XYZ file of C-alpha atoms in Angstrom:
572
model
C -106.702 -1.791 24.440
C -104.087 0.233 22.647
C -100.509 -0.712 23.813
C -98.894 2.769 24.296
C -95.108 1.604 26.061
C -92.427 3.014 23.760
C -90.814 1.004 21.411
C -86.554 0.934 21.333
C -85.259 -0.237 18.176
C -82.093 -2.092 18.505
C -79.094 -1.396 16.858
C -77.941 -4.622 15.046
C -74.982 -5.974 16.643
C -71.860 -5.199 13.772
C -70.794 -8.585 12.869
C -66.940 -9.204 13.451
C -64.620 -9.632 10.471
C -62.250 -11.911 12.037
C -59.547 -9.547 12.976
C -56.617 -10.931 15.409
C -56.446 -7.172 16.372
C -60.125 -7.049 17.563
C -60.311 -10.061 19.624
C -61.282 -12.678 16.962
C -59.117 -15.380 17.359
C -61.433 -18.609 16.630
C -61.137 -20.018 13.353
C -63.997 -18.480 11.229
C -64.035 -20.356 7.973
C -62.707 -23.984 7.079
C -59.377 -22.214 5.969
C -58.851 -20.789 9.016
C -59.177 -24.275 10.846
C -56.865 -26.168 8.735
C -54.430 -23.599 9.623
C -55.153 -23.601 13.469
C -54.615 -27.222 13.473
C -51.301 -27.487 12.094
C -48.725 -24.878 10.971
C -48.597 -25.399 7.422
C -45.007 -24.846 7.222
C -44.618 -28.312 8.623
C -46.156 -30.474 6.113
C -42.842 -30.265 4.768
C -41.800 -33.451 6.555
C -44.755 -35.103 6.389
C -44.059 -34.638 2.207
C -40.878 -36.225 2.477
C -41.229 -39.047 5.004
C -45.059 -39.868 4.596
C -46.218 -38.920 1.300
C -43.267 -39.344 -1.202
C -42.568 -42.927 -0.052
C -46.286 -43.484 -0.114
C -47.661 -42.368 -3.330
C -50.510 -39.907 -4.179
C -53.171 -41.863 -2.125
C -51.106 -41.606 1.049
C -51.768 -37.898 1.309
C -54.106 -36.567 3.968
C -56.734 -34.458 2.097
C -56.356 -31.238 4.377
C -52.712 -31.560 3.535
C -53.570 -32.126 -0.074
C -56.049 -29.492 -0.688
C -54.176 -26.573 1.746
C -51.219 -27.097 3.512
C -49.145 -28.323 0.885
C -49.660 -24.865 -0.893
C -46.648 -23.321 1.331
C -44.521 -25.536 -0.315
C -45.649 -24.312 -3.824
C -47.530 -27.488 -4.827
C -51.260 -27.880 -5.985
C -52.850 -30.548 -8.036
C -53.292 -30.064 -11.346
C -56.642 -30.318 -13.182
C -57.524 -34.011 -14.170
C -57.475 -34.196 -18.112
C -60.463 -34.007 -20.373
C -62.730 -32.429 -17.118
C -64.837 -29.822 -19.341
C -64.919 -25.968 -18.262
C -68.756 -26.462 -17.427
C -67.762 -29.031 -14.443
C -65.450 -26.496 -12.982
C -68.078 -24.820 -10.405
C -69.800 -27.713 -9.830
C -67.316 -30.999 -9.577
C -66.188 -32.852 -6.785
C -62.507 -32.080 -5.485
C -62.182 -36.046 -6.502
C -63.416 -35.158 -9.738
C -61.305 -32.470 -10.989
C -57.742 -33.129 -8.920
C -55.143 -35.363 -10.795
C -52.636 -37.576 -9.366
C -50.134 -34.868 -10.406
C -48.724 -31.479 -8.894
C -48.701 -27.730 -10.448
C -44.976 -26.799 -8.499
C -44.344 -23.187 -8.248
C -40.579 -21.989 -7.949
C -40.193 -18.833 -6.149
C -37.892 -16.533 -7.717
C -37.695 -13.304 -5.513
C -36.547 -10.260 -7.698
C -36.771 -12.631 -10.970
C -32.838 -12.822 -11.071
C -31.543 -16.525 -11.870
C -28.213 -17.734 -11.692
C -27.168 -20.502 -14.877
C -26.937 -23.118 -12.399
C -30.432 -22.182 -10.957
C -31.929 -22.045 -14.279
C -30.357 -25.341 -14.931
C -31.746 -26.744 -11.996
C -35.208 -25.999 -13.163
C -34.493 -27.126 -16.397
C -33.609 -30.452 -15.145
C -36.703 -30.785 -12.802
C -38.741 -29.644 -16.010
C -36.974 -32.341 -18.497
C -37.079 -35.042 -15.764
C -39.950 -34.839 -13.717
C -42.152 -32.489 -15.507
C -42.320 -33.589 -19.296
C -40.387 -30.734 -20.488
C -43.241 -28.166 -19.620
C -42.621 -25.219 -17.881
C -44.583 -21.439 -17.613
C -42.988 -18.072 -16.609
C -45.482 -16.448 -14.809
C -46.423 -12.640 -14.475
C -44.955 -12.696 -10.782
C -41.615 -13.827 -11.874
C -42.089 -17.629 -10.827
C -41.537 -20.657 -12.676
C -44.376 -23.372 -12.741
C -43.954 -26.991 -13.480
C -46.423 -29.690 -14.598
C -46.930 -33.181 -14.275
C -44.846 -33.445 -11.062
C -45.637 -36.784 -8.987
C -45.163 -36.637 -5.242
C -42.777 -39.558 -5.362
C -40.246 -37.225 -6.959
C -40.861 -34.233 -5.023
C -37.853 -34.837 -2.639
C -35.414 -35.035 -5.066
C -36.747 -31.857 -6.784
C -36.675 -30.187 -3.535
C -32.995 -31.273 -3.083
C -31.897 -30.001 -6.304
C -33.534 -26.687 -6.293
C -32.145 -25.717 -2.544
C -28.974 -26.758 -3.420
C -28.530 -23.638 -5.794
C -30.419 -21.339 -3.339
C -33.783 -21.987 -4.931
C -37.083 -22.364 -2.988
C -40.813 -23.464 -3.292
C -40.972 -21.969 0.063
C -44.575 -20.089 0.604
C -44.863 -19.961 -3.184
C -48.599 -20.076 -2.261
C -50.807 -20.384 0.479
C -51.750 -17.829 2.746
C -48.372 -16.193 3.038
C -45.771 -13.532 1.710
C -45.579 -14.830 -1.899
C -42.817 -13.916 -4.431
C -41.116 -10.619 -3.860
C -40.852 -8.696 -7.440
C -38.262 -6.953 -8.286
C -36.566 -5.143 -11.561
C -34.717 -8.075 -13.653
C -32.122 -5.302 -14.301
C -31.626 -3.968 -10.906
C -28.303 -2.449 -10.535
C -27.872 -1.856 -14.220
C -31.133 -0.387 -15.231
C -30.536 3.146 -16.727
C -32.031 5.508 -14.849
C -33.050 3.801 -12.080
C -33.728 5.507 -8.585
C -31.898 2.680 -6.892
C -31.070 -1.012 -6.856
C -34.049 -2.920 -4.505
C -31.584 -6.344 -4.534
C -30.823 -5.804 -0.945
C -33.992 -4.990 0.439
C -35.830 -7.984 -1.491
C -32.722 -10.346 -0.148
C -33.311 -9.088 3.403
C -36.730 -9.907 3.558
C -36.398 -13.291 2.154
C -33.776 -13.884 4.651
C -35.409 -12.744 7.510
C -38.909 -13.957 6.883
C -39.595 -16.456 4.150
C -39.907 -20.152 5.365
C -40.282 -18.651 8.928
C -43.638 -18.978 10.800
C -43.736 -15.324 11.736
C -46.076 -14.513 8.828
C -47.152 -17.792 7.414
C -50.627 -17.188 8.487
C -51.798 -14.232 6.994
C -55.873 -13.948 5.943
C -54.836 -14.615 2.387
C -52.296 -14.227 0.193
C -49.894 -11.185 0.079
C -47.844 -9.675 -2.577
C -45.097 -7.490 -2.870
C -42.829 -5.299 -4.931
C -39.459 -3.350 -4.074
C -38.296 -1.893 -7.020
C -36.334 1.516 -8.653
C -37.105 0.867 -12.005
C -37.658 4.124 -13.896
C -40.357 2.140 -16.342
C -42.176 0.617 -13.292
C -41.931 -2.876 -14.341
C -43.047 -4.878 -11.303
C -46.921 -3.509 -11.187
C -46.557 -1.489 -8.322
C -50.210 -0.414 -8.660
C -51.216 -4.122 -8.381
C -49.773 -5.475 -5.177
C -50.663 -5.481 -1.712
C -47.338 -3.828 -0.760
C -45.132 -1.728 -3.256
C -41.916 0.060 -2.535
C -41.220 2.244 -5.413
C -38.013 3.904 -6.200
C -37.874 7.996 -5.779
C -35.648 10.654 -4.813
C -36.225 12.535 -2.059
C -35.132 16.090 -2.158
C -33.528 16.200 1.040
C -33.103 12.569 2.032
C -31.790 10.804 -1.332
C -32.905 7.692 -2.888
C -35.558 5.654 -1.119
C -38.854 4.363 -1.872
C -42.452 5.841 -1.615
C -44.837 3.522 -0.127
C -48.265 1.757 -1.591
C -51.003 -0.698 -0.318
C -53.788 -2.317 -1.142
C -53.280 -3.254 -5.026
C -55.266 -6.363 -6.194
C -57.084 -7.824 -9.045
C -59.811 -10.737 -9.557
C -63.358 -10.437 -8.961
C -62.924 -7.269 -7.201
C -59.840 -5.043 -8.636
C -58.632 -2.073 -6.740
C -55.278 -0.195 -7.777
C -52.911 0.376 -4.449
C -52.956 3.746 -2.786
C -50.081 5.904 -1.733
C -49.418 6.448 1.787
C -47.479 9.661 1.238
C -44.529 7.819 3.133
C -40.954 8.233 2.569
C -38.774 5.036 3.400
C -35.049 4.760 3.450
C -33.382 1.581 2.197
C -32.328 0.945 5.289
C -35.907 0.838 7.075
C -37.391 -1.178 4.445
C -37.433 -4.619 6.123
C -39.011 -2.992 9.299
C -41.460 -1.277 7.384
C -42.510 -4.399 5.343
C -42.988 -6.341 8.347
C -44.910 -3.376 9.960
C -47.284 -3.751 7.061
C -47.376 -7.254 6.936
C -48.132 -7.463 10.952
C -51.083 -5.011 10.281
C -52.555 -7.455 7.847
C -51.959 -10.546 9.527
C -53.998 -8.783 12.905
C -56.331 -6.694 11.078
C -56.873 -8.485 8.005
C -60.615 -9.673 7.255
C -60.183 -13.507 8.373
C -64.307 -14.521 8.198
C -64.492 -14.606 4.687
C -62.051 -15.811 2.255
C -63.404 -13.729 -0.239
C -63.176 -10.479 1.759
C -59.816 -11.371 2.960
C -57.256 -9.615 0.838
C -55.530 -6.211 1.995
C -57.435 -4.184 -0.253
C -60.403 -4.374 1.643
C -59.146 -3.605 4.714
C -57.407 -0.693 2.858
C -60.175 0.383 1.282
C -62.655 0.365 4.215
C -59.897 2.181 6.301
C -58.174 4.704 3.830
C -54.654 5.525 3.435
C -54.653 8.071 6.396
C -55.691 5.568 8.902
C -53.713 2.307 7.734
C -50.540 4.956 7.692
C -51.479 5.923 11.326
C -52.088 2.431 12.396
C -48.576 1.527 10.689
C -46.580 3.975 12.411
C -48.046 3.784 16.049
C -48.572 0.259 16.323
C -45.901 -1.798 14.193
C -43.108 0.383 13.604
C -42.956 2.909 16.362
C -42.133 5.944 14.398
C -43.323 8.215 12.083
C -42.206 8.190 8.432
C -41.077 11.148 6.605
C -43.279 12.025 3.988
C -42.247 12.050 0.296
C -42.563 12.388 -3.284
C -44.758 10.900 -5.758
C -42.847 8.296 -8.561
C -42.560 9.997 -11.745
C -45.008 8.532 -14.027
C -44.161 5.677 -16.615
C -45.818 4.449 -19.678
C -46.277 0.391 -20.313
C -44.369 0.192 -23.518
C -41.250 -0.864 -21.814
C -42.518 -2.888 -18.572
C -41.465 -6.085 -20.552
C -37.819 -5.350 -20.809
C -38.535 -7.032 -24.386
C -35.481 -6.419 -26.899
C -32.159 -4.860 -26.555
C -31.649 -1.897 -24.320
C -28.446 -0.096 -23.211
C -27.494 -0.635 -19.575
C -26.226 1.653 -16.839
C -22.733 -0.039 -17.231
C -22.221 0.019 -21.365
C -23.502 -3.218 -21.978
C -26.877 -4.385 -23.076
C -29.819 -6.480 -21.987
C -31.781 -8.665 -24.505
C -35.251 -9.478 -23.357
C -37.167 -11.981 -25.252
C -40.772 -13.605 -25.815
C -41.836 -17.131 -25.502
C -45.046 -18.274 -26.209
C -47.603 -16.958 -23.976
C -45.110 -17.370 -20.948
C -45.005 -21.232 -22.054
C -41.441 -22.880 -22.420
C -39.845 -25.846 -22.552
C -37.501 -27.491 -19.807
C -34.844 -27.747 -22.330
C -35.082 -24.318 -23.984
C -34.728 -23.023 -20.597
C -31.165 -25.057 -20.605
C -30.183 -23.742 -23.714
C -30.827 -20.236 -22.367
C -28.510 -20.625 -19.234
C -25.757 -21.650 -22.026
C -26.292 -18.640 -23.714
C -26.232 -16.213 -20.676
C -22.772 -17.494 -19.780
C -21.654 -17.138 -23.409
C -22.915 -14.004 -24.240
C -23.786 -12.317 -20.967
C -22.405 -11.822 -17.641
C -24.531 -15.275 -16.438
C -27.568 -13.685 -15.129
C -31.004 -14.678 -16.622
C -34.289 -12.785 -15.348
C -38.154 -13.285 -15.531
C -40.029 -10.147 -16.096
C -43.252 -9.377 -14.738
C -44.860 -9.876 -18.001
C -43.974 -13.339 -18.903
C -41.146 -12.706 -20.356
C -36.993 -13.464 -19.749
C -34.298 -11.404 -20.338
C -30.330 -11.973 -20.654
C -28.351 -9.409 -18.724
C -24.619 -8.110 -19.411
C -24.390 -8.731 -23.148
C -21.500 -7.003 -24.846
C -23.377 -4.541 -27.353
C -21.323 -5.730 -30.618
C -22.443 -9.302 -29.928
C -26.396 -8.448 -29.359
C -27.284 -9.507 -33.156
C -25.652 -12.666 -32.772
C -27.314 -13.496 -29.604
C -30.727 -12.379 -30.781
C -30.259 -14.570 -33.739
C -29.134 -17.633 -31.647
C -32.867 -17.124 -29.351
C -34.538 -16.864 -32.577
C -33.494 -20.221 -33.716
C -34.989 -21.352 -30.147
C -38.172 -19.615 -31.188
C -37.569 -17.288 -28.092
C -37.937 -13.531 -29.804
C -35.882 -10.515 -29.044
C -37.604 -8.994 -31.767
C -41.042 -10.471 -31.532
C -44.335 -8.521 -33.339
C -46.522 -6.414 -31.531
C -49.143 -9.674 -30.777
C -46.361 -11.911 -29.086
C -44.553 -8.997 -27.355
C -48.009 -7.937 -25.834
C -49.624 -11.269 -25.198
C -49.945 -12.749 -22.184
C -52.157 -15.981 -20.590
C -52.732 -18.235 -17.506
C -51.866 -21.366 -16.848
C -55.883 -22.383 -18.137
C -58.038 -25.372 -18.221
C -54.917 -27.621 -19.627
C -53.904 -27.747 -15.552
C -55.810 -25.500 -13.735
C -58.710 -26.606 -11.474
C -60.218 -23.406 -11.328
C -60.411 -22.387 -15.028
C -63.198 -22.458 -17.265
C -61.572 -22.437 -20.826
C -58.485 -23.184 -22.710
C -55.929 -20.642 -22.451
C -52.162 -21.233 -23.520
C -52.999 -22.912 -26.637
C -55.807 -20.158 -27.753
C -53.147 -17.282 -26.625
C -50.547 -19.068 -29.005
C -53.015 -19.614 -32.024
C -54.327 -15.975 -31.504
C -51.081 -14.283 -31.777
C -50.006 -16.151 -34.945
C -53.573 -15.481 -36.714
C -53.200 -11.736 -35.728
C -49.383 -11.523 -36.913
C -50.685 -12.907 -40.077
C -53.724 -11.156 -40.361
C -52.085 -7.614 -39.586
C -48.380 -7.697 -40.693
C -47.913 -3.925 -40.215
C -49.457 -3.561 -36.770
C -46.509 -2.325 -35.243
C -48.131 -0.518 -32.263
C -47.947 -1.630 -28.163
C -50.969 -3.735 -27.965
C -51.428 -5.804 -24.990
C -54.045 -8.851 -24.952
C -54.182 -11.104 -21.975
C -56.269 -14.556 -21.959
C -57.532 -15.783 -18.787
C -59.202 -19.050 -18.001
C -61.410 -17.635 -14.996
C -62.234 -14.508 -12.976
C -58.936 -14.643 -10.810
C -57.389 -12.608 -13.572
C -53.952 -14.317 -12.957
C -53.202 -13.046 -16.595
C -54.328 -9.565 -15.568
C -57.337 -8.984 -18.138
C -58.256 -6.304 -16.379
C -55.227 -4.177 -17.030
C -54.775 -4.955 -20.720
C -55.773 -3.304 -23.814
C -57.787 -6.440 -24.887
C -58.620 -8.723 -21.904
C -60.157 -11.928 -22.883
C -61.954 -13.880 -19.839
C -63.029 -17.524 -20.817
C -66.987 -18.069 -20.429
C -69.185 -20.616 -21.867
C -71.616 -19.733 -24.274
C -74.761 -21.910 -25.243
C -75.363 -22.530 -29.262
C -78.346 -22.845 -30.973
C -78.231 -26.647 -30.378
C -78.093 -26.583 -26.823
C -74.533 -27.448 -26.615
C -72.281 -25.200 -24.375
C -68.946 -24.091 -26.206
C -65.822 -22.134 -24.672
C -66.050 -18.182 -25.225
C -64.906 -15.107 -24.139
C -65.934 -12.312 -22.132
C -64.447 -8.946 -23.863
C -63.037 -6.051 -21.221
C -61.460 -3.096 -23.340
C -58.827 0.075 -22.441
C -57.271 -1.578 -19.371
C -53.954 0.358 -18.103
C -51.635 1.230 -15.690
C -49.794 4.558 -14.863
C -51.166 7.852 -16.598
C -54.829 7.381 -16.704
C -54.696 3.948 -14.877
C -58.087 2.514 -15.500
C -59.707 -1.069 -15.492
C -60.881 -2.439 -18.940
C -64.306 -1.950 -19.228
C -66.622 -5.156 -19.931
C -68.684 -4.769 -23.045
C -72.176 -5.688 -22.657
C -73.872 -8.117 -24.390
C -70.770 -9.589 -26.340
C -69.470 -13.117 -26.242
C -67.192 -14.188 -28.113
C -67.037 -17.961 -29.256
C -63.477 -19.029 -29.039
C -62.728 -20.048 -32.449
C -64.493 -16.793 -33.537
C -61.652 -14.523 -31.346
C -58.907 -13.886 -34.048
C -61.738 -12.492 -36.411
C -63.382 -10.554 -33.660
C -60.078 -8.915 -32.050
C -58.690 -8.083 -35.983
C -62.247 -6.278 -36.518
C -61.371 -4.461 -33.553
C -58.077 -3.470 -34.204
C -58.909 -2.222 -37.768
C -61.910 0.119 -36.618
C -59.400 1.398 -34.026
C -57.043 1.947 -36.610
C -59.509 3.832 -38.905
C -60.875 5.936 -36.242
C -57.892 6.946 -33.855
C -56.811 10.457 -33.151
C -52.659 10.736 -34.081
C -51.454 10.377 -30.542
C -54.010 7.647 -29.531
C -53.334 4.213 -27.744
C -55.826 1.504 -27.562
C -56.705 2.224 -23.907
C -56.450 6.110 -24.625
C -58.893 5.553 -27.613
C -61.579 3.379 -25.736
C -61.501 5.208 -22.804
C -62.649 8.262 -24.543
C -65.610 6.665 -25.524
C -68.901 6.953 -23.570
C -71.238 3.552 -23.124
C -73.055 3.805 -25.953
C -69.699 4.613 -28.359
C -67.951 1.703 -26.292
C -71.048 -0.883 -27.181
C -71.328 0.737 -31.156
C -67.123 -0.035 -31.227
C -67.295 -3.292 -29.708
C -70.172 -5.144 -31.187
C -69.723 -7.958 -32.578
C -69.808 -8.522 -36.095
C -70.640 -11.241 -38.836
C -67.705 -13.825 -38.745
C -64.818 -12.574 -40.808
C -66.503 -8.898 -41.701
C -64.180 -6.387 -41.490
C -66.075 -3.218 -40.089
C -65.049 0.338 -40.459
């Protein structure tokens, strides 16, 4: 007998994404459980009273692998653990009994006393090693837990902190290193950066966000803080009726799902920046996706909601008023975002920006830079978002002498194109997520290319990354090198790089295109990049940059242009 009872198709129940604002308050993954069990910022007391006296083995595992990040501390990678073990090793196999310490420098600006405090910590406790990051932080390495309280005390005596330098928090706030003296700036964002820092950093109001949260506030005309890549960015503009203020952008970020930030079309007056920042941050806290860590950044919510809904919810639920519509910022090229070189300031003095080796610098070099800043400038030193440093307020007639003094320290204010455009993440030397070596490879690659192509004087950005997380922004580089492993004929696996070409920001913003079928052994990288640049110079149009040239190519053209030649061959 045939059953003629009509059937109804059930509509699948939509799974919640762990949004507090939708009623999902229960922890939905291990990270959320750890945060619920203990406010992460409270780990500071345990660091000072329990772990520093008791040593590394006294540290609780949840504090070690999670909450200590809220104070800028990660265990660094155990030495000599190969990249092929990165994804499969147990935490105990990867983590060393030393820490990376990230010092947040909001706005990138440091006094000589602050720079000397960082240098002191590096020289005394960190084996004279420091890294300038692309977030205007300075990272120390080889830090023992026993020495952390002394470092905290010295840093904080100068006004620096490591609070919320890592973790699911508002990370360091990017600002133009020349704010207040940058020629052509729309306005100085320093007061707004300081107001947010003073009100919220170290507070529990936003210490439990779904994931990390990155901010940029700048009136810089060359857009040096890369607003396109931040969770929230205030970009200096001049409103035709309301005067100088900010255009509001949200939802930028890289890693394995890169997305450029989107404009909300809203104009924010300087006096309202703190409240609007808190509104967007609160929106992320309440509506950000907490179920999956891989889906928890603000960019995913912005992509799903769209700019119009984000603005509507922000105005109605979080700030209680409508923001004025405003103009978009004028476009800017990438050529001066690093502030390297000698450039006029608005006050008649000059700034002198300089490049270390792929962001790596010694503690004693930092100490000497502080001395030079006092001797030649107004005392201010600033980090850029391109892993460079700037000495501010130099008398024009003394700039050449300062450039020479910096050169003696191997800090170049007139670097070749390859040192100027090179960036590298921490890599396998210290990072537990890395697959391959980066800093040393980047330094070697810089020197090889400068020797092989001495007349290459175009802007060229080569970024070397140890894993897909894009801490060195390989997706927006002209040439992005991402670490991978490649099998050799004898069955062994070796360091290699995947190639991404044509990444850029500003006008024609585009993420680098991965070159299919090309994986270059690490030791062959200089040969490959040299060939690539020679091909480009032989085929470019007069007004081309590397990125405009690459992005004109279709898929077949890109494959032919970027094909790997035999080692040492020069293709034309």
